[in-house]
GROMACS .gro file of N, CA and C in nm:
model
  327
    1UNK      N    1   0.083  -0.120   0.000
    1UNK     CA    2   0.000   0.000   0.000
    1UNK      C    3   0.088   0.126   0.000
    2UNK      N    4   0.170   0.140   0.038
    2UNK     CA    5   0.292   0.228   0.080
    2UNK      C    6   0.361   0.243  -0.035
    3UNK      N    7   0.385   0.175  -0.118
    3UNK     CA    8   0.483   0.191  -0.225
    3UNK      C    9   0.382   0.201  -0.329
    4UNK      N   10   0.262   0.176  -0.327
    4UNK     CA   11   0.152   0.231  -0.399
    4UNK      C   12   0.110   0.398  -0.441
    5UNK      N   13   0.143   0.404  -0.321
    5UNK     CA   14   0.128   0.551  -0.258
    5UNK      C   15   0.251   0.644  -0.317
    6UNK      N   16   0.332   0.589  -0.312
    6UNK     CA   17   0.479   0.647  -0.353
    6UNK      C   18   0.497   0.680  -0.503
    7UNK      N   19   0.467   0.558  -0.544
    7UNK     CA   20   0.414   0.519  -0.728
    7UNK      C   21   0.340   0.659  -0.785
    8UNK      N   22   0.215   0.616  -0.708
    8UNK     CA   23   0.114   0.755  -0.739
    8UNK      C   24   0.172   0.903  -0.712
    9UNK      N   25   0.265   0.919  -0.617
    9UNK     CA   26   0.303   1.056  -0.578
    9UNK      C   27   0.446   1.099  -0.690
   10UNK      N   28   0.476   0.988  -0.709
   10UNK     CA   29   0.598   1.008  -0.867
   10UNK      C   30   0.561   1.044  -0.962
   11UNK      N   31   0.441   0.937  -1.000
   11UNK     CA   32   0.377   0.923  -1.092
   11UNK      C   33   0.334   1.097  -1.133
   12UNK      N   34   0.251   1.180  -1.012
   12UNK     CA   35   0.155   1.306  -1.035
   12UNK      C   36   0.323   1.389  -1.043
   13UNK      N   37   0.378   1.361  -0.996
   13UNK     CA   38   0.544   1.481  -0.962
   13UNK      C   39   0.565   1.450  -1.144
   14UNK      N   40   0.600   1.359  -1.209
   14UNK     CA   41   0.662   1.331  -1.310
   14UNK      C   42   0.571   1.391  -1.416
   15UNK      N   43   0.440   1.387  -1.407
   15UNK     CA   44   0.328   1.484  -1.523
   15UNK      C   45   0.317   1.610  -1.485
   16UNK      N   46   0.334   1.674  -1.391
   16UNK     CA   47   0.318   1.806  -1.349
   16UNK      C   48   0.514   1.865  -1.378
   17UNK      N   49   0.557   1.795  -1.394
   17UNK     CA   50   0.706   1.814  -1.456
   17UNK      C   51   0.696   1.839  -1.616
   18UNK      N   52   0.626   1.727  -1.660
   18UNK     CA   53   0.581   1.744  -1.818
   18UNK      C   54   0.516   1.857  -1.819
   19UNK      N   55   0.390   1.914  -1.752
   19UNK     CA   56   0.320   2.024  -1.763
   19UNK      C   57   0.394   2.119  -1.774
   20UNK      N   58   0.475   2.154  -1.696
   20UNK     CA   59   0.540   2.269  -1.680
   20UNK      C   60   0.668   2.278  -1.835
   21UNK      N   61   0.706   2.171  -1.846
   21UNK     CA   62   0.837   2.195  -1.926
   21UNK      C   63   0.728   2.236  -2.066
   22UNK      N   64   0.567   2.183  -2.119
   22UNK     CA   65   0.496   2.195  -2.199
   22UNK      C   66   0.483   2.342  -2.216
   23UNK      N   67   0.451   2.393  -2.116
   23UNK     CA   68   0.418   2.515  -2.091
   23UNK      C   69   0.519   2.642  -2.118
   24UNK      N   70   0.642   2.616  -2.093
   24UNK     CA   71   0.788   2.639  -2.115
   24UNK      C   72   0.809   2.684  -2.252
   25UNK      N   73   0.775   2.538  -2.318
   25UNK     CA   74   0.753   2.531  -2.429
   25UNK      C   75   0.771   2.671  -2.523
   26UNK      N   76   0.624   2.601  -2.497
   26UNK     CA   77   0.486   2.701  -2.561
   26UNK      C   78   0.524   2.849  -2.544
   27UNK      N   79   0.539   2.871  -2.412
   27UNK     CA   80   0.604   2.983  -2.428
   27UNK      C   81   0.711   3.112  -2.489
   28UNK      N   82   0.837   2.960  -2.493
   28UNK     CA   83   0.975   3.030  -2.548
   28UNK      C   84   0.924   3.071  -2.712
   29UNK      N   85   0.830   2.961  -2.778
   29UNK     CA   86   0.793   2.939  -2.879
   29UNK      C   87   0.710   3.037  -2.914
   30UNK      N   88   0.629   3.104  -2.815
   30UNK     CA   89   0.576   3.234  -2.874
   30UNK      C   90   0.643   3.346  -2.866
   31UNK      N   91   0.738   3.375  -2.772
   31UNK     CA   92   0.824   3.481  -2.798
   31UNK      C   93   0.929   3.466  -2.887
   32UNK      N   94   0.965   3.338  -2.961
   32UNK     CA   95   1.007   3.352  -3.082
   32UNK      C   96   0.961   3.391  -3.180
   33UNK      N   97   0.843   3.353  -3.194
   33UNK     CA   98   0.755   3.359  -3.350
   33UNK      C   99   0.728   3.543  -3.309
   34UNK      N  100   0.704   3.590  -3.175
   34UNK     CA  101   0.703   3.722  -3.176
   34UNK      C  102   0.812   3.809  -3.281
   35UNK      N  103   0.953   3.736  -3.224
   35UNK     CA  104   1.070   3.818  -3.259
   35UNK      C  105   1.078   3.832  -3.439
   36UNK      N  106   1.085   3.688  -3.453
   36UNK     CA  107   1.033   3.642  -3.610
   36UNK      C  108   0.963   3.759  -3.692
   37UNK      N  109   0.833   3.821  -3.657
   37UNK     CA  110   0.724   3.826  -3.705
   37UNK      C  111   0.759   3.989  -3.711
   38UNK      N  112   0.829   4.054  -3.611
   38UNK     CA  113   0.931   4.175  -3.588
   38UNK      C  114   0.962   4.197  -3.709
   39UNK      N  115   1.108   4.071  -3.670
   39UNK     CA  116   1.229   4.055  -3.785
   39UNK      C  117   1.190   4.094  -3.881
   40UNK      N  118   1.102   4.005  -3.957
   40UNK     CA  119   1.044   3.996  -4.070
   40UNK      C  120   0.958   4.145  -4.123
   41UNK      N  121   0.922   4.232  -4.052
   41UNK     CA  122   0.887   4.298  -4.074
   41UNK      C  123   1.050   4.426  -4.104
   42UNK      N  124   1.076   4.424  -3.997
   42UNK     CA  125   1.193   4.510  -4.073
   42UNK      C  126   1.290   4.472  -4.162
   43UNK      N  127   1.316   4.371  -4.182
   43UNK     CA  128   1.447   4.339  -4.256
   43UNK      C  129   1.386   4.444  -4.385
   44UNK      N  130   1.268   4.396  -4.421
   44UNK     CA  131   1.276   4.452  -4.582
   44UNK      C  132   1.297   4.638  -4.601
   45UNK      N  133   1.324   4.688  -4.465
   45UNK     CA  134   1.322   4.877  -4.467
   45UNK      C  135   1.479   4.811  -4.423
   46UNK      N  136   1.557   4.767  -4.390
   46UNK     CA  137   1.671   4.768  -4.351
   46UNK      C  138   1.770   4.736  -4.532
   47UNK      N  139   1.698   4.639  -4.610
   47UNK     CA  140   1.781   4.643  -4.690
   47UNK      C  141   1.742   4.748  -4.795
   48UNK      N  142   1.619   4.804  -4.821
   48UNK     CA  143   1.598   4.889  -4.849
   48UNK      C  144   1.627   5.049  -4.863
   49UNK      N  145   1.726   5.052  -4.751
   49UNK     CA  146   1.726   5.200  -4.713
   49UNK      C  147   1.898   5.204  -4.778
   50UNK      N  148   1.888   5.332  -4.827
   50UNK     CA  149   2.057   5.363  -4.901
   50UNK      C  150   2.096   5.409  -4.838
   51UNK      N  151   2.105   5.433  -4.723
   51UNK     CA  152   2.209   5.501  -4.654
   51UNK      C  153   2.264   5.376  -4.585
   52UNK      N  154   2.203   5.215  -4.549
   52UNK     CA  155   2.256   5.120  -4.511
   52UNK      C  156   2.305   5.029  -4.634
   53UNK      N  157   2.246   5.065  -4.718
   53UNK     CA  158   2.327   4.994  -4.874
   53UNK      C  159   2.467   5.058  -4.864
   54UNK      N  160   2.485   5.189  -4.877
   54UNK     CA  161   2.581   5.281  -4.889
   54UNK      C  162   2.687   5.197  -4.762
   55UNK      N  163   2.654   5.201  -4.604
   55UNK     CA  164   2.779   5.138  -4.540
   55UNK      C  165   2.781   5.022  -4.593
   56UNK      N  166   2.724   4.954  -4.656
   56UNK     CA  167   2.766   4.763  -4.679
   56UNK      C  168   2.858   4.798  -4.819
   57UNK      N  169   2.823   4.872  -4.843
   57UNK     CA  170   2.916   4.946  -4.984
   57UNK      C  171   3.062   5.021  -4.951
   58UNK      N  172   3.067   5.044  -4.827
   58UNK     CA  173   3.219   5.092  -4.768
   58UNK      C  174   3.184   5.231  -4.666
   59UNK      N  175   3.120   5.279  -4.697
   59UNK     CA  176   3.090   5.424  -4.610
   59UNK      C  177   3.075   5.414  -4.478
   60UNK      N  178   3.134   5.486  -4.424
   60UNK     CA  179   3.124   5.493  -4.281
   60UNK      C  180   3.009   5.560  -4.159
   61UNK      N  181   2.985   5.468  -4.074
   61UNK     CA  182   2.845   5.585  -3.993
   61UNK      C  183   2.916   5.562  -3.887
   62UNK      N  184   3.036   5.690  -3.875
   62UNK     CA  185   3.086   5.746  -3.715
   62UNK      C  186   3.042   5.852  -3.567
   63UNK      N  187   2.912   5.863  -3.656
   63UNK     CA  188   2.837   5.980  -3.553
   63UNK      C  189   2.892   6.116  -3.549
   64UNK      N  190   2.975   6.129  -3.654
   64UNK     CA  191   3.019   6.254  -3.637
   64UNK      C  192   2.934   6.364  -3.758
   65UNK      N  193   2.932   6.483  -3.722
   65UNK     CA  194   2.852   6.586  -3.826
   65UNK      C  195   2.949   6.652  -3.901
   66UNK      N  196   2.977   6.628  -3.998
   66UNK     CA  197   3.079   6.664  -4.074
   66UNK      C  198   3.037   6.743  -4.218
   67UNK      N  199   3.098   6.830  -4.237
   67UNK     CA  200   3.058   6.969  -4.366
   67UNK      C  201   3.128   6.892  -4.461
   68UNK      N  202   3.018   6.933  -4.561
   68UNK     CA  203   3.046   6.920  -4.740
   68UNK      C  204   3.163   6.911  -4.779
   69UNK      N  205   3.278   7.023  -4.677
   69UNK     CA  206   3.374   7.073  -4.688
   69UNK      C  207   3.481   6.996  -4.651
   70UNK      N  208   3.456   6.915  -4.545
   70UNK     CA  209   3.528   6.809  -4.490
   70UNK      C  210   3.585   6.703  -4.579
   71UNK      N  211   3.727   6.661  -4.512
   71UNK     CA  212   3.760   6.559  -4.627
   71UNK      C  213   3.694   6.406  -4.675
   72UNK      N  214   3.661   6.378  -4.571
   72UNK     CA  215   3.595   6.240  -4.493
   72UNK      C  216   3.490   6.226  -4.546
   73UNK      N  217   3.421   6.375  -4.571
   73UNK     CA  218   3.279   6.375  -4.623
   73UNK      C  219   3.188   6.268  -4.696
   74UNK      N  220   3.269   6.281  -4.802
   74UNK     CA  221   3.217   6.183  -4.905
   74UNK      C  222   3.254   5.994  -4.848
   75UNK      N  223   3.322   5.993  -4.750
   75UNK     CA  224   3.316   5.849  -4.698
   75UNK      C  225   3.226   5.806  -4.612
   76UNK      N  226   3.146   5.914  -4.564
   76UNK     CA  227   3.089   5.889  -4.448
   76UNK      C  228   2.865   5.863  -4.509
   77UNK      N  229   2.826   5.848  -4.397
   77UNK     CA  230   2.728   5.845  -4.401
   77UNK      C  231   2.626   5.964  -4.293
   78UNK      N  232   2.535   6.048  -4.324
   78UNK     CA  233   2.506   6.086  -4.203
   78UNK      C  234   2.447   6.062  -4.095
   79UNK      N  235   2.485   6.077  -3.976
   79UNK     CA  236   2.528   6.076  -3.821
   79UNK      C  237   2.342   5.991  -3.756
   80UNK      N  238   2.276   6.117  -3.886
   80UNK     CA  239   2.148   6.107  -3.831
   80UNK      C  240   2.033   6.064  -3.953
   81UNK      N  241   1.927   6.055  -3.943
   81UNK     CA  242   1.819   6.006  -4.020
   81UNK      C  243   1.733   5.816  -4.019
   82UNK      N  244   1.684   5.834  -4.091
   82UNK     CA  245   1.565   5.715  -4.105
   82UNK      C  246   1.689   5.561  -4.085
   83UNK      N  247   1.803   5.562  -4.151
   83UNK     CA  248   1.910   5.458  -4.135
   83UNK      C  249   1.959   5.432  -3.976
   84UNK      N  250   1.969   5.558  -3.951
   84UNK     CA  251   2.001   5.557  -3.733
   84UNK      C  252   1.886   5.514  -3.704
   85UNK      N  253   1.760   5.492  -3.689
   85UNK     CA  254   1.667   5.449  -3.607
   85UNK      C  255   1.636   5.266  -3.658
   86UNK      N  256   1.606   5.246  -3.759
   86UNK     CA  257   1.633   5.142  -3.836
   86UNK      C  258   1.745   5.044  -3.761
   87UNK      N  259   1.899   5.137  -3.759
   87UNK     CA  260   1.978   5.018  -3.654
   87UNK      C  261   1.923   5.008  -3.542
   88UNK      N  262   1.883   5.143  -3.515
   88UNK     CA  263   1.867   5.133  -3.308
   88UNK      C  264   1.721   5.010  -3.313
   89UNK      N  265   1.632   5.007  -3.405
   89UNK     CA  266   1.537   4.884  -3.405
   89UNK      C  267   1.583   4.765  -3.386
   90UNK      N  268   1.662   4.772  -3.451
   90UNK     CA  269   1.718   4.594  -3.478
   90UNK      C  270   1.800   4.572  -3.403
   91UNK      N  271   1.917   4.679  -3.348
   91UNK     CA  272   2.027   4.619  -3.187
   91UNK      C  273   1.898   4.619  -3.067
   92UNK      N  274   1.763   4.677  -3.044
   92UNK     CA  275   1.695   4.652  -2.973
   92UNK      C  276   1.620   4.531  -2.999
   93UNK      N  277   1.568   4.478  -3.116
   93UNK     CA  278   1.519   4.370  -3.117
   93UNK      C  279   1.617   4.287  -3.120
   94UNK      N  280   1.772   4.301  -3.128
   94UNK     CA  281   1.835   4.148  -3.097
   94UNK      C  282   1.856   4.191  -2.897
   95UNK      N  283   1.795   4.266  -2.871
   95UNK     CA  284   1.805   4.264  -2.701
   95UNK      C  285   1.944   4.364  -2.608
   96UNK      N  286   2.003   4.412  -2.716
   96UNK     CA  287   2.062   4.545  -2.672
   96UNK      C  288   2.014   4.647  -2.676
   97UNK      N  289   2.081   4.751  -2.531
   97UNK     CA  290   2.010   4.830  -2.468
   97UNK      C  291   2.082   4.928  -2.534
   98UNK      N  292   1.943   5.022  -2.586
   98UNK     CA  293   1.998   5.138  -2.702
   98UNK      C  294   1.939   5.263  -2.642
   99UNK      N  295   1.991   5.395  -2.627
   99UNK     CA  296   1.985   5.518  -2.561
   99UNK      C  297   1.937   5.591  -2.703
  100UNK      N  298   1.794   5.628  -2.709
  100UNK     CA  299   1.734   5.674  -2.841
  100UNK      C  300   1.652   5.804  -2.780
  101UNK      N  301   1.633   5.907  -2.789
  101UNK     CA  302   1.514   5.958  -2.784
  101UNK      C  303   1.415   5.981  -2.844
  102UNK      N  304   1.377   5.882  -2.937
  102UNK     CA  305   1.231   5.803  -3.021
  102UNK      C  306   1.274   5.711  -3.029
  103UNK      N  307   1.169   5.585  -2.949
  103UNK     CA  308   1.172   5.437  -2.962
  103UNK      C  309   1.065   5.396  -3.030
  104UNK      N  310   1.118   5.304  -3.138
  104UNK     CA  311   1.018   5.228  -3.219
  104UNK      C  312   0.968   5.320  -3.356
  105UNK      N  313   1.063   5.443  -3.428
  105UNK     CA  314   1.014   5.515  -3.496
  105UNK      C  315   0.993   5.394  -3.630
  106UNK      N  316   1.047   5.317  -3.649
  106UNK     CA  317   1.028   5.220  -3.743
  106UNK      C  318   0.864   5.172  -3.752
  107UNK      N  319   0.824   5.145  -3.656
  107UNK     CA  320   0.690   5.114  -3.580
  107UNK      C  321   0.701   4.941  -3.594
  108UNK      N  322   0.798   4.849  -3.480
  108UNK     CA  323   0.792   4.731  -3.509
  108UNK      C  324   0.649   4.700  -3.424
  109UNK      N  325   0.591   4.723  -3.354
  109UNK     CA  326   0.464   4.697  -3.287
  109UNK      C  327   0.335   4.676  -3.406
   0.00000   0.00000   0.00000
């Protein structure tokens, strides 16, 4: 009767173990398909945009504001616009912490 008892109390420990790891699951699995569904939404303004064609092309985005006049000029990219928020989207959706003052101008929501 005793080891009956024991059986049954494994038995409920060992499915309520399954429950939980199910649940786990399910979970990690929706905050993936979240990130996914993000992703997927920006990639296509990320390859889209020429000012991020332009750095995969060699140009530089150093944050600096630099005149027409400057030598660098023409290597660089500027400091600021629709291409800066675009990265700050995507180092925030891979889970780095980005110092913006407009979050989400992309509108991943």
């Amino acid at each position: 009767r005793e080891l009956k008892k024991l059986k049954d109390q494994e038995h409920e420990q060992l499915m309520e173990a399954a429950r939980l790891e199910s649940e786990r699951r399910e979970k990690e699995q929706a905050e993936f398909d979240k990130l996914k569904q993000k992703y997927e939404k920006l990639y296509p303004k990320l390859v889209e945009n020429e000012a991020l064609k332009a750095i995969l092309d060699g140009k530089v985005l150093s944050g600096e504001f630099l005149k027409p006049t400057d030598p660098a000029f023409e290597l660089e990219v500027a400091p600021h616009g629709r291409h800066v928020q675009l990265l700050a989207d995507l180092m925030a959706l891979l889970g780095l912490e980005i110092a913006t003052d407009h979050d989400g101008a992309a509108e991943l929501e």
